[in-house]
């Protein structure tokens, strides 16, 4: 990898107008005072990195479920999927990945399959790291039907700062594991509802990389993994 590739990442098209707005504001701030201008430069660089869309290497073995988001595993618990998806009203293991404002916010499909349902629901904007955010916050939910007949739910949840959920997929679309399907501005959370009987292979507090970190394995009978913080 070339040195410049370490710092210069591709930017998602969704971010272009925001970077342009920040840049124009920076020019105006320089006309007022250089101090404010340099603050504007810093904010413009942050905006560019917020919308970065780096390439990812996705493991493609059948049965692997990968993380749909960069961030930290903030919750692992039993919960019923969003009712608007029309899935069975049964508790499943829910793994929540919290994204702060410095994480890459491009979301990727955790499994390959077909999107059988997409449902948007307006709501509140609590801190996305809180448990009640899953029920009360604005959200966009997807149900993906896998080739073996099982389903997995992925829910984009707006947070305290986030005010815009973007989903690129539509009902009936086929997706591949690790394929980009959406993003959220500017700090938020992704919930994944695993199929019944599937245990997560990640632990609370673990750092996740969208499209790369293996979240669970449909072919494994391993128990949920504990974690240790050093």
Coordinates of N, CA and C in Angstrom, one line a residue:
X1 N 0.8 -1.2 0.0 CA 0.0 0.0 0.0 C 0.9 1.2 0.0
X2 N 0.5 2.2 -0.9 CA 1.3 3.4 -0.9 C 0.9 4.3 0.3
X3 N 1.9 5.1 0.7 CA 1.7 5.9 1.9 C 0.5 6.8 1.8
X4 N 0.3 7.4 0.6 CA -0.9 8.3 0.5 C -2.2 7.6 0.6
X5 N -2.2 6.3 0.3 CA -3.5 5.5 0.5 C -3.8 5.3 1.9
X6 N -2.9 5.5 2.8 CA -3.2 5.4 4.2 C -4.0 6.6 4.7
X7 N -3.8 7.7 4.1 CA -4.5 8.9 4.6 C -5.6 9.4 3.6
X8 N -5.5 9.1 2.3 CA -6.4 9.5 1.3 C -7.4 8.4 1.0
X9 N -8.6 8.5 1.5 CA -9.6 7.4 1.2 C -10.6 7.9 0.2
X10 N -11.2 7.0 -0.6 CA -12.3 7.4 -1.4 C -13.4 7.9 -0.6
X11 N -14.2 8.9 -1.2 CA -15.3 9.5 -0.5 C -16.6 9.1 -1.1
X12 N -17.6 8.7 -0.3 CA -18.9 8.3 -0.9 C -19.5 9.5 -1.5
X13 N -20.2 9.4 -2.6 CA -20.9 10.5 -3.3 C -21.8 11.3 -2.4
X14 N -22.4 10.6 -1.4 CA -23.3 11.3 -0.5 C -22.7 12.5 0.2
X15 N -21.3 12.4 0.4 CA -20.6 13.4 1.1 C -20.2 14.6 0.3
X16 N -20.3 14.6 -1.0 CA -19.7 15.6 -1.8 C -20.3 17.0 -1.5
X17 N -21.6 17.1 -1.4 CA -22.2 18.4 -1.2 C -21.9 18.9 0.2
X18 N -21.7 18.0 1.2 CA -21.4 18.5 2.5 C -20.0 19.0 2.6
X19 N -19.1 18.3 2.0 CA -17.7 18.8 1.9 C -17.6 20.2 1.2
X20 N -18.4 20.3 0.1 CA -18.4 21.6 -0.6 C -19.0 22.7 0.3
X21 N -20.0 22.4 1.1 CA -20.6 23.4 2.0 C -19.6 23.8 3.0
X22 N -18.9 22.8 3.6 CA -17.9 23.1 4.6 C -16.7 23.9 4.0
X23 N -16.3 23.6 2.8 CA -15.2 24.3 2.2 C -15.6 25.8 1.9
X24 N -16.8 26.0 1.4 CA -17.3 27.4 1.2 C -17.4 28.2 2.4
X25 N -17.9 27.5 3.5 CA -17.9 28.2 4.8 C -16.5 28.6 5.3
X26 N -15.6 27.7 5.0 CA -14.2 27.9 5.4 C -13.6 29.1 4.7
X27 N -13.9 29.3 3.5 CA -13.4 30.5 2.7 C -14.0 31.7 3.4
X28 N -15.3 31.7 3.7 CA -15.9 32.9 4.4 C -15.3 33.1 5.7
X29 N -15.0 32.1 6.5 CA -14.3 32.3 7.8 C -13.0 32.9 7.7
X30 N -12.2 32.5 6.6 CA -10.9 33.1 6.4 C -11.0 34.6 6.1
X31 N -12.1 35.0 5.5 CA -12.3 36.4 5.2 C -12.6 37.2 6.5
X32 N -13.0 36.5 7.5 CA -13.3 37.2 8.8 C -12.0 37.2 9.7
X33 N -11.4 36.0 9.8 CA -10.2 35.9 10.6 C -9.5 34.6 10.3
X34 N -8.2 34.5 10.2 CA -7.5 33.3 9.9 C -7.8 32.2 11.0
X35 N -7.9 32.6 12.2 CA -8.2 31.6 13.3 C -9.4 30.8 13.0
X36 N -10.5 31.5 12.6 CA -11.8 30.8 12.3 C -11.6 30.0 11.0
X37 N -10.8 30.6 10.1 CA -10.6 29.8 8.8 C -9.9 28.5 9.1
X38 N -8.9 28.5 9.9 CA -8.2 27.2 10.2 C -9.1 26.2 10.9
X39 N -10.0 26.7 11.8 CA -11.0 25.9 12.4 C -11.9 25.3 11.3
X40 N -12.3 26.1 10.3 CA -13.1 25.6 9.2 C -12.3 24.5 8.4
X41 N -11.0 24.7 8.2 CA -10.2 23.7 7.5 C -10.3 22.3 8.3
X42 N -10.2 22.4 9.6 CA -10.2 21.2 10.4 C -11.6 20.5 10.2
X43 N -12.7 21.3 10.3 CA -14.0 20.7 10.1 C -14.3 20.1 8.7
X44 N -13.7 20.8 7.7 CA -13.8 20.3 6.4 C -13.1 18.9 6.2
X45 N -11.9 18.8 6.8 CA -11.2 17.6 6.7 C -12.0 16.5 7.5
X46 N -12.6 16.8 8.6 CA -13.4 15.9 9.4 C -14.6 15.4 8.5
X47 N -15.2 16.3 7.9 CA -16.4 16.0 7.0 C -16.0 15.0 5.9
X48 N -14.8 15.3 5.3 CA -14.3 14.4 4.3 C -14.1 13.0 4.8
X49 N -13.5 12.9 6.0 CA -13.2 11.6 6.6 C -14.5 10.9 7.1
X50 N -15.5 11.7 7.5 CA -16.7 11.1 7.9 C -17.4 10.3 6.8
X51 N -17.3 10.9 5.6 CA -17.9 10.2 4.4 C -16.9 9.3 3.6
X52 N -15.8 9.0 4.2 CA -14.9 8.1 3.5 C -15.5 6.7 3.3
X53 N -15.1 6.1 2.2 CA -15.7 4.8 1.8 C -14.5 3.9 1.4
X54 N -13.7 3.5 2.3 CA -12.6 2.6 2.0 C -13.0 1.3 1.5
X55 N -12.1 0.7 0.7 CA -12.3 -0.7 0.2 C -12.2 -1.7 1.4
X56 N -12.9 -2.7 1.4 CA -12.9 -3.7 2.4 C -12.7 -5.1 1.8
X57 N -12.1 -6.0 2.5 CA -11.9 -7.4 2.0 C -12.9 -8.3 2.8
X58 N -13.9 -8.7 2.2 CA -15.0 -9.5 2.8 C -14.7 -11.0 2.7
X59 N -14.7 -11.7 3.8 CA -14.7 -13.2 3.8 C -16.0 -13.7 3.1
X60 N -15.8 -14.7 2.2 CA -17.0 -15.1 1.4 C -17.4 -16.5 1.6
X61 N -16.9 -17.2 2.6 CA -17.3 -18.6 2.9 C -18.8 -18.6 3.2
X62 N -19.6 -19.6 2.7 CA -21.0 -19.7 3.0 C -21.2 -19.8 4.5
X63 N -22.2 -19.1 5.0 CA -22.5 -19.1 6.4 C -22.0 -18.0 7.3
X64 N -21.0 -17.3 6.8 CA -20.5 -16.2 7.6 C -21.4 -15.0 7.6
X65 N -21.5 -14.4 8.7 CA -22.3 -13.1 8.9 C -21.3 -12.1 9.3
X66 N -21.1 -11.0 8.6 CA -20.1 -10.0 8.9 C -20.8 -8.7 9.4
X67 N -20.0 -7.9 10.1 CA -20.5 -6.7 10.7 C -21.0 -5.7 9.6
X68 N -22.2 -5.1 9.8 CA -22.7 -4.2 8.8 C -22.1 -2.8 9.0
X69 N -21.4 -2.6 10.1 CA -20.9 -1.2 10.4 C -19.6 -1.2 11.1
X70 N -18.8 -0.1 10.9 CA -17.7 0.2 11.8 C -18.2 0.6 13.1
X71 N -17.4 0.3 14.2 CA -17.8 0.8 15.5 C -17.5 -0.2 16.6
X72 N -18.3 0.0 17.7 CA -18.1 -0.8 18.9 C -19.3 -1.6 19.2
X73 N -19.2 -2.9 19.5 CA -20.4 -3.7 20.0 C -20.8 -3.1 21.3
X74 N -22.0 -2.5 21.3 CA -22.5 -1.8 22.5 C -23.5 -2.7 23.2
X75 N -24.2 -3.6 22.6 CA -25.2 -4.4 23.2 C -25.3 -5.8 22.6
X76 N -25.5 -6.8 23.4 CA -25.8 -8.1 22.9 C -26.9 -8.6 23.8
X77 N -28.1 -8.8 23.2 CA -29.3 -9.2 24.1 C -30.3 -9.9 23.2
X78 N -31.4 -10.4 23.9 CA -32.5 -11.0 23.2 C -33.6 -9.9 23.0
X79 N -34.1 -9.9 21.8 CA -35.1 -8.9 21.4 C -35.9 -9.3 20.2
X80 N -37.1 -8.8 20.1 CA -38.0 -9.1 19.0 C -37.7 -8.2 17.9
X81 N -37.5 -8.6 16.6 CA -37.2 -7.7 15.5 C -38.4 -6.7 15.3
X82 N -38.1 -5.6 14.7 CA -39.1 -4.6 14.5 C -40.4 -5.1 13.8
X83 N -41.5 -4.9 14.4 CA -42.8 -5.5 13.9 C -43.1 -5.1 12.5
X84 N -42.6 -3.9 12.0 CA -42.9 -3.5 10.7 C -42.3 -4.4 9.6
X85 N -41.4 -5.3 10.0 CA -40.8 -6.2 9.0 C -41.6 -7.4 8.7
X86 N -42.6 -7.7 9.6 CA -43.4 -8.8 9.4 C -42.8 -10.2 9.7
X87 N -41.7 -10.2 10.5 CA -41.0 -11.4 10.9 C -41.7 -12.0 12.1
X88 N -41.4 -13.3 12.4 CA -42.0 -14.0 13.5 C -41.8 -13.2 14.8
X89 N -42.8 -13.1 15.7 CA -42.8 -12.4 16.9 C -42.1 -13.2 18.0
X90 N -40.8 -13.5 17.7 CA -40.0 -14.3 18.7 C -38.7 -13.5 19.0
X91 N -38.2 -13.6 20.2 CA -36.9 -13.0 20.6 C -35.8 -13.6 19.8
X92 N -34.9 -12.8 19.3 CA -33.7 -13.3 18.6 C -32.5 -12.6 19.3
X93 N -31.3 -13.1 19.0 CA -30.1 -12.4 19.5 C -29.9 -11.2 18.7
X94 N -29.8 -10.0 19.4 CA -29.6 -8.8 18.7 C -28.2 -8.3 19.1
X95 N -27.4 -8.0 18.1 CA -26.1 -7.4 18.3 C -26.1 -6.0 17.7
X96 N -25.8 -5.0 18.6 CA -25.8 -3.6 18.3 C -24.4 -3.1 18.1
X97 N -24.1 -2.4 17.0 CA -22.8 -1.8 16.7 C -23.0 -0.3 16.7
X98 N -22.4 0.4 17.7 CA -22.5 1.8 17.8 C -21.4 2.5 17.0
X99 N -21.8 3.5 16.2 CA -20.8 4.3 15.4 C -20.7 5.7 16.0
X100 N -19.5 6.1 16.3 CA -19.4 7.5 16.7 C -19.1 8.4 15.5
X101 N -18.9 9.7 15.7 CA -18.8 10.6 14.6 C -17.5 10.5 13.9
X102 N -16.5 9.6 14.4 CA -15.2 9.5 13.7 C -15.2 8.1 12.9
X103 N -16.2 7.3 13.1 CA -16.2 6.0 12.3 C -16.7 6.3 10.9
X104 N -16.2 5.3 10.0 CA -16.8 5.3 8.7 C -18.3 4.9 8.8
X105 N -19.2 5.6 8.1 CA -20.6 5.4 8.3 C -21.3 4.7 7.1
X106 N -20.5 4.2 6.2 CA -21.1 3.4 5.1 C -21.5 2.0 5.7
X107 N -22.7 1.6 5.4 CA -23.2 0.3 5.9 C -23.2 -0.8 4.9
X108 N -22.8 -2.0 5.3 CA -22.7 -3.1 4.4 C -23.5 -4.3 4.8
X109 N -24.0 -5.0 3.8 CA -24.9 -6.2 4.0 C -24.1 -7.3 4.8
X110 N -24.7 -7.8 5.9 CA -24.0 -8.8 6.7 C -24.0 -10.2 6.1
X111 N -25.0 -10.4 5.1 CA -25.1 -11.7 4.5 C -25.5 -11.5 3.0
X112 N -25.3 -12.6 2.3 CA -25.9 -12.6 0.9 C -27.3 -13.1 0.9
X113 N -28.1 -12.5 0.1 CA -29.5 -12.9 0.0 C -30.4 -11.9 -0.8
X114 N -31.7 -11.9 -0.5 CA -32.6 -11.0 -1.2 C -33.3 -10.2 -0.2
X115 N -33.4 -8.9 -0.4 CA -34.1 -8.0 0.5 C -35.6 -8.3 0.3
X116 N -36.3 -8.9 1.3 CA -37.7 -9.2 1.2 C -38.6 -8.1 1.8
X117 N -38.0 -7.2 2.6 CA -38.8 -6.1 3.2 C -37.9 -5.0 3.6
X118 N -38.4 -3.8 3.4 CA -37.7 -2.6 3.9 C -38.8 -1.7 4.5
X119 N -38.6 -1.2 5.7 CA -39.6 -0.4 6.4 C -38.9 0.7 7.2
X120 N -39.4 1.9 6.8 CA -38.9 3.1 7.5 C -39.9 3.5 8.6
X121 N -39.4 3.9 9.8 CA -40.3 4.4 10.8 C -39.7 5.6 11.5
X122 N -40.4 6.8 11.4 CA -39.9 8.0 12.1 C -39.9 7.8 13.6
X123 N -39.1 8.5 14.3 CA -39.0 8.4 15.8 C -38.2 9.5 16.4
X124 N -37.7 9.2 17.6 CA -37.0 10.2 18.3 C -35.5 10.1 18.0
X125 N -34.7 10.9 18.7 CA -33.2 10.9 18.5 C -32.5 10.9 19.8
X126 N -32.7 9.8 20.5 CA -31.9 9.5 21.8 C -30.5 9.1 21.4
X127 N -29.6 9.2 22.3 CA -28.3 8.7 22.1 C -28.4 7.2 21.6
X128 N -27.7 6.9 20.5 CA -27.9 5.6 19.9 C -27.2 4.5 20.7
X129 N -26.4 4.8 21.7 CA -25.8 3.8 22.5 C -26.8 3.3 23.6
X130 N -27.9 4.0 23.8 CA -28.9 3.5 24.8 C -29.7 2.4 24.3
X131 N -30.1 1.5 25.2 CA -31.0 0.4 24.8 C -32.3 0.8 24.2
X132 N -32.9 1.9 24.7 CA -34.2 2.3 24.2 C -34.2 2.9 22.8
X133 N -33.0 3.2 22.3 CA -32.9 3.7 20.9 C -33.4 2.7 19.9
X134 N -33.3 1.4 20.2 CA -33.8 0.4 19.2 C -35.3 0.5 19.1
X135 N -36.0 0.9 20.1 CA -37.5 1.0 20.1 C -38.0 2.3 19.7
X136 N -37.3 3.4 20.2 CA -37.9 4.7 20.1 C -37.3 5.6 19.0
X137 N -36.1 5.3 18.6 CA -35.5 6.2 17.6 C -36.0 6.0 16.2
X138 N -35.8 7.0 15.4 CA -36.0 6.9 13.9 C -35.2 5.7 13.4
X139 N -35.8 4.9 12.5 CA -35.0 3.7 12.1 C -35.5 3.3 10.7
X140 N -34.6 2.6 10.0 CA -34.9 1.9 8.7 C -34.5 0.5 8.8
X141 N -35.5 -0.4 8.6 CA -35.2 -1.8 8.9 C -35.3 -2.6 7.6
X142 N -34.4 -3.6 7.5 CA -34.3 -4.5 6.3 C -34.4 -5.9 6.7
X143 N -35.1 -6.7 6.0 CA -35.1 -8.2 6.2 C -34.5 -8.8 5.0
X144 N -33.5 -9.6 5.2 CA -32.8 -10.3 4.1 C -33.0 -11.8 4.2
X145 N -33.6 -12.4 3.1 CA -33.8 -13.8 3.0 C -32.6 -14.5 2.5
X146 N -32.0 -15.4 3.2 CA -30.9 -16.1 2.8 C -31.2 -17.4 1.9
X147 N -30.3 -17.9 1.3 CA -30.5 -19.1 0.4 C -31.1 -20.3 1.1
X148 N -30.7 -20.5 2.4 CA -31.2 -21.6 3.1 C -32.6 -21.4 3.7
X149 N -33.2 -20.3 3.4 CA -34.6 -20.0 3.9 C -34.6 -19.2 5.2
X150 N -33.5 -19.1 5.9 CA -33.5 -18.3 7.1 C -33.5 -16.8 6.8
X151 N -33.8 -16.0 7.8 CA -33.9 -14.5 7.6 C -33.0 -13.9 8.6
X152 N -32.5 -12.7 8.2 CA -31.8 -11.9 9.1 C -32.3 -10.4 9.0
X153 N -32.4 -9.8 10.1 CA -32.9 -8.4 10.1 C -31.7 -7.4 10.4
X154 N -31.6 -6.3 9.7 CA -30.6 -5.3 9.9 C -31.4 -4.0 10.0
X155 N -31.1 -3.2 11.1 CA -31.8 -2.0 11.4 C -30.8 -0.8 11.5
X156 N -31.0 0.2 10.7 CA -30.3 1.4 10.7 C -31.0 2.3 11.7
X157 N -30.3 2.8 12.8 CA -31.0 3.6 13.8 C -30.3 5.0 13.9
X158 N -31.1 6.0 13.8 CA -30.5 7.4 13.9 C -30.2 7.6 15.4
X159 N -29.2 8.5 15.6 CA -28.8 8.8 17.0 C -29.0 10.2 17.4
X160 N -28.3 10.6 18.4 CA -28.5 12.0 19.0 C -28.1 13.1 18.0
X161 N -27.1 12.8 17.2 CA -26.6 13.8 16.2 C -27.2 13.5 14.8
X162 N -27.3 12.2 14.5 CA -27.8 11.8 13.2 C -29.2 12.3 12.9
X163 N -29.4 12.8 11.7 CA -30.8 13.2 11.3 C -31.1 12.7 9.9
X164 N -30.4 11.8 9.4 CA -30.6 11.3 8.0 C -30.2 9.9 7.9
X165 N -31.1 9.0 7.6 CA -30.8 7.6 7.2 C -30.9 7.5 5.7
X166 N -29.9 6.9 5.1 CA -29.9 6.7 3.7 C -29.8 5.2 3.4
X167 N -30.8 4.7 2.6 CA -30.7 3.3 2.2 C -30.7 3.2 0.7
X168 N -29.7 2.5 0.1 CA -29.6 2.4 -1.3 C -30.4 1.2 -1.9
X169 N -30.8 0.3 -1.1 CA -31.4 -0.9 -1.5 C -32.9 -0.7 -1.7
X170 N -33.6 -1.6 -2.4 CA -35.0 -1.6 -2.6 C -35.5 -3.1 -2.4
X171 N -36.8 -3.2 -2.0 CA -37.3 -4.5 -1.8 C -37.2 -5.4 -3.1
X172 N -36.7 -6.6 -2.9 CA -36.5 -7.5 -4.1 C -35.1 -7.5 -4.6
X173 N -34.3 -6.6 -4.2 CA -32.9 -6.6 -4.6 C -32.1 -7.7 -4.0
X174 N -31.2 -8.3 -4.8 CA -30.2 -9.3 -4.4 C -29.0 -8.5 -3.9
X175 N -28.5 -9.0 -2.7 CA -27.3 -8.3 -2.2 C -26.2 -9.4 -1.9
X176 N -25.0 -9.0 -1.9 CA -23.9 -9.9 -1.6 C -23.3 -9.5 -0.2
X177 N -22.7 -10.5 0.4 CA -22.1 -10.2 1.7 C -21.1 -9.1 1.6
X178 N -21.2 -8.0 2.4 CA -20.3 -6.9 2.4 C -20.6 -5.8 1.4
X179 N -21.7 -6.0 0.6 CA -22.1 -5.0 -0.3 C -22.7 -3.8 0.4
X180 N -22.4 -2.6 -0.1 CA -22.9 -1.3 0.5 C -24.4 -1.3 0.3
X181 N -25.1 -0.9 1.4 CA -26.5 -0.8 1.2 C -27.1 0.5 1.8
X182 N -26.2 1.3 2.5 CA -26.7 2.6 3.1 C -25.7 3.3 3.9
X183 N -26.1 4.4 4.5 CA -25.3 5.1 5.5 C -26.2 6.0 6.3
X184 N -25.6 6.5 7.4 CA -26.4 7.3 8.3 C -25.5 8.5 8.7
X185 N -26.1 9.7 8.7 CA -25.3 11.0 9.1 C -25.9 11.4 10.4
X186 N -25.1 11.7 11.4 CA -23.7 11.8 11.6 C -23.3 11.1 12.9
X187 N -23.6 9.9 13.1 CA -23.4 9.2 14.3 C -24.6 8.4 14.6
X188 N -24.5 7.1 14.8 CA -25.7 6.3 14.9 C -25.4 4.8 15.3
X189 N -26.3 3.9 14.9 CA -26.1 2.5 15.3 C -26.8 1.6 14.3
X190 N -26.2 0.4 14.2 CA -26.8 -0.7 13.4 C -27.1 -1.9 14.3
X191 N -28.3 -2.4 14.2 CA -28.7 -3.6 15.0 C -28.8 -4.8 14.0
X192 N -28.3 -5.9 14.4 CA -28.4 -7.1 13.6 C -29.1 -8.2 14.4
X193 N -30.2 -8.7 13.9 CA -31.0 -9.8 14.6 C -30.6 -11.1 13.9
X194 N -29.8 -11.9 14.7 CA -29.3 -13.2 14.2 C -30.5 -14.2 14.1
X195 N -30.4 -15.2 13.2 CA -31.4 -16.3 13.1 C -31.4 -17.0 14.4
X196 N -32.6 -17.6 14.7 CA -32.7 -18.4 15.9 C -31.7 -19.5 16.1
X197 N -31.1 -19.5 17.2 CA -30.1 -20.6 17.5 C -28.7 -20.2 17.1
X198 N -28.5 -19.1 16.5 CA -27.1 -18.6 16.1 C -26.5 -17.7 17.1
X199 N -25.3 -18.1 17.6 CA -24.7 -17.3 18.7 C -23.7 -16.3 18.1
X200 N -23.5 -15.1 18.6 CA -22.5 -14.2 18.1 C -21.1 -14.6 18.5
X201 N -20.2 -14.3 17.6 CA -18.8 -14.6 17.8 C -18.0 -13.4 18.1
X202 N -18.7 -12.4 18.6 CA -18.1 -11.1 19.1 C -18.5 -10.8 20.5
X203 N -17.8 -9.9 21.2 CA -18.0 -9.6 22.6 C -18.3 -8.2 22.7
X204 N -18.9 -7.8 23.8 CA -19.2 -6.4 24.1 C -17.9 -5.6 24.2
X205 N -18.0 -4.5 23.5 CA -16.8 -3.6 23.5 C -15.8 -3.9 22.4
X206 N -16.1 -4.9 21.6 CA -15.2 -5.3 20.5 C -15.3 -4.3 19.4
X207 N -14.2 -3.9 18.7 CA -14.2 -3.0 17.6 C -14.5 -3.8 16.3
X208 N -15.5 -3.3 15.6 CA -16.0 -3.9 14.4 C -15.5 -3.2 13.1
X209 N -15.3 -3.9 12.1 CA -15.0 -3.3 10.8 C -16.1 -3.8 9.8
X210 N -16.8 -2.9 9.2 CA -17.9 -3.2 8.3 C -17.4 -4.0 7.1
X211 N -18.1 -5.1 6.9 CA -17.8 -6.0 5.7 C -16.6 -6.9 5.9
X212 N -15.9 -6.8 7.1 CA -14.7 -7.7 7.3 C -14.9 -8.5 8.6
X213 N -15.2 -7.9 9.7 CA -15.3 -8.6 11.0 C -16.4 -9.6 11.0
X214 N -16.1 -10.9 11.3 CA -17.1 -12.0 11.3 C -17.9 -11.8 12.6
X215 N -19.2 -11.6 12.5 CA -20.1 -11.4 13.6 C -20.6 -12.7 14.1
X216 N -20.9 -13.6 13.2 CA -21.5 -15.0 13.5 C -21.2 -15.9 12.4
X217 N -21.4 -17.2 12.7 CA -21.2 -18.2 11.6 C -22.4 -19.2 11.7
X218 N -23.2 -19.2 10.6 CA -24.3 -20.1 10.6 C -24.0 -21.6 10.7
X219 N -22.8 -21.9 10.3 CA -22.3 -23.3 10.3 C -21.7 -23.7 11.6
X220 N -21.5 -22.8 12.5 CA -20.8 -23.1 13.7 C -21.8 -23.4 14.9
X221 N -21.4 -24.3 15.8 CA -22.2 -24.6 17.0 C -21.5 -24.1 18.2
X222 N -20.5 -23.2 18.0 CA -19.8 -22.6 19.1 C -20.7 -21.7 19.9
X223 N -20.5 -21.7 21.2 CA -21.3 -20.8 22.1 C -20.8 -19.4 21.9
X224 N -21.6 -18.5 22.4 CA -21.3 -17.1 22.3 C -19.9 -16.8 23.0
X225 N -19.1 -16.0 22.4 CA -17.7 -15.8 22.9 C -17.7 -14.7 24.0
X226 N -17.1 -15.0 25.1 CA -16.8 -14.0 26.1 C -15.7 -13.1 25.6
X227 N -15.5 -11.9 26.3 CA -14.4 -11.0 25.9 C -13.7 -10.6 27.1
X228 N -12.4 -10.2 26.9 CA -11.6 -9.7 28.0 C -11.0 -8.3 27.6
X229 N -11.1 -7.4 28.5 CA -10.5 -6.0 28.2 C -9.2 -5.9 28.9
X230 N -8.1 -5.6 28.2 CA -6.8 -5.5 28.8 C -6.4 -4.0 28.8

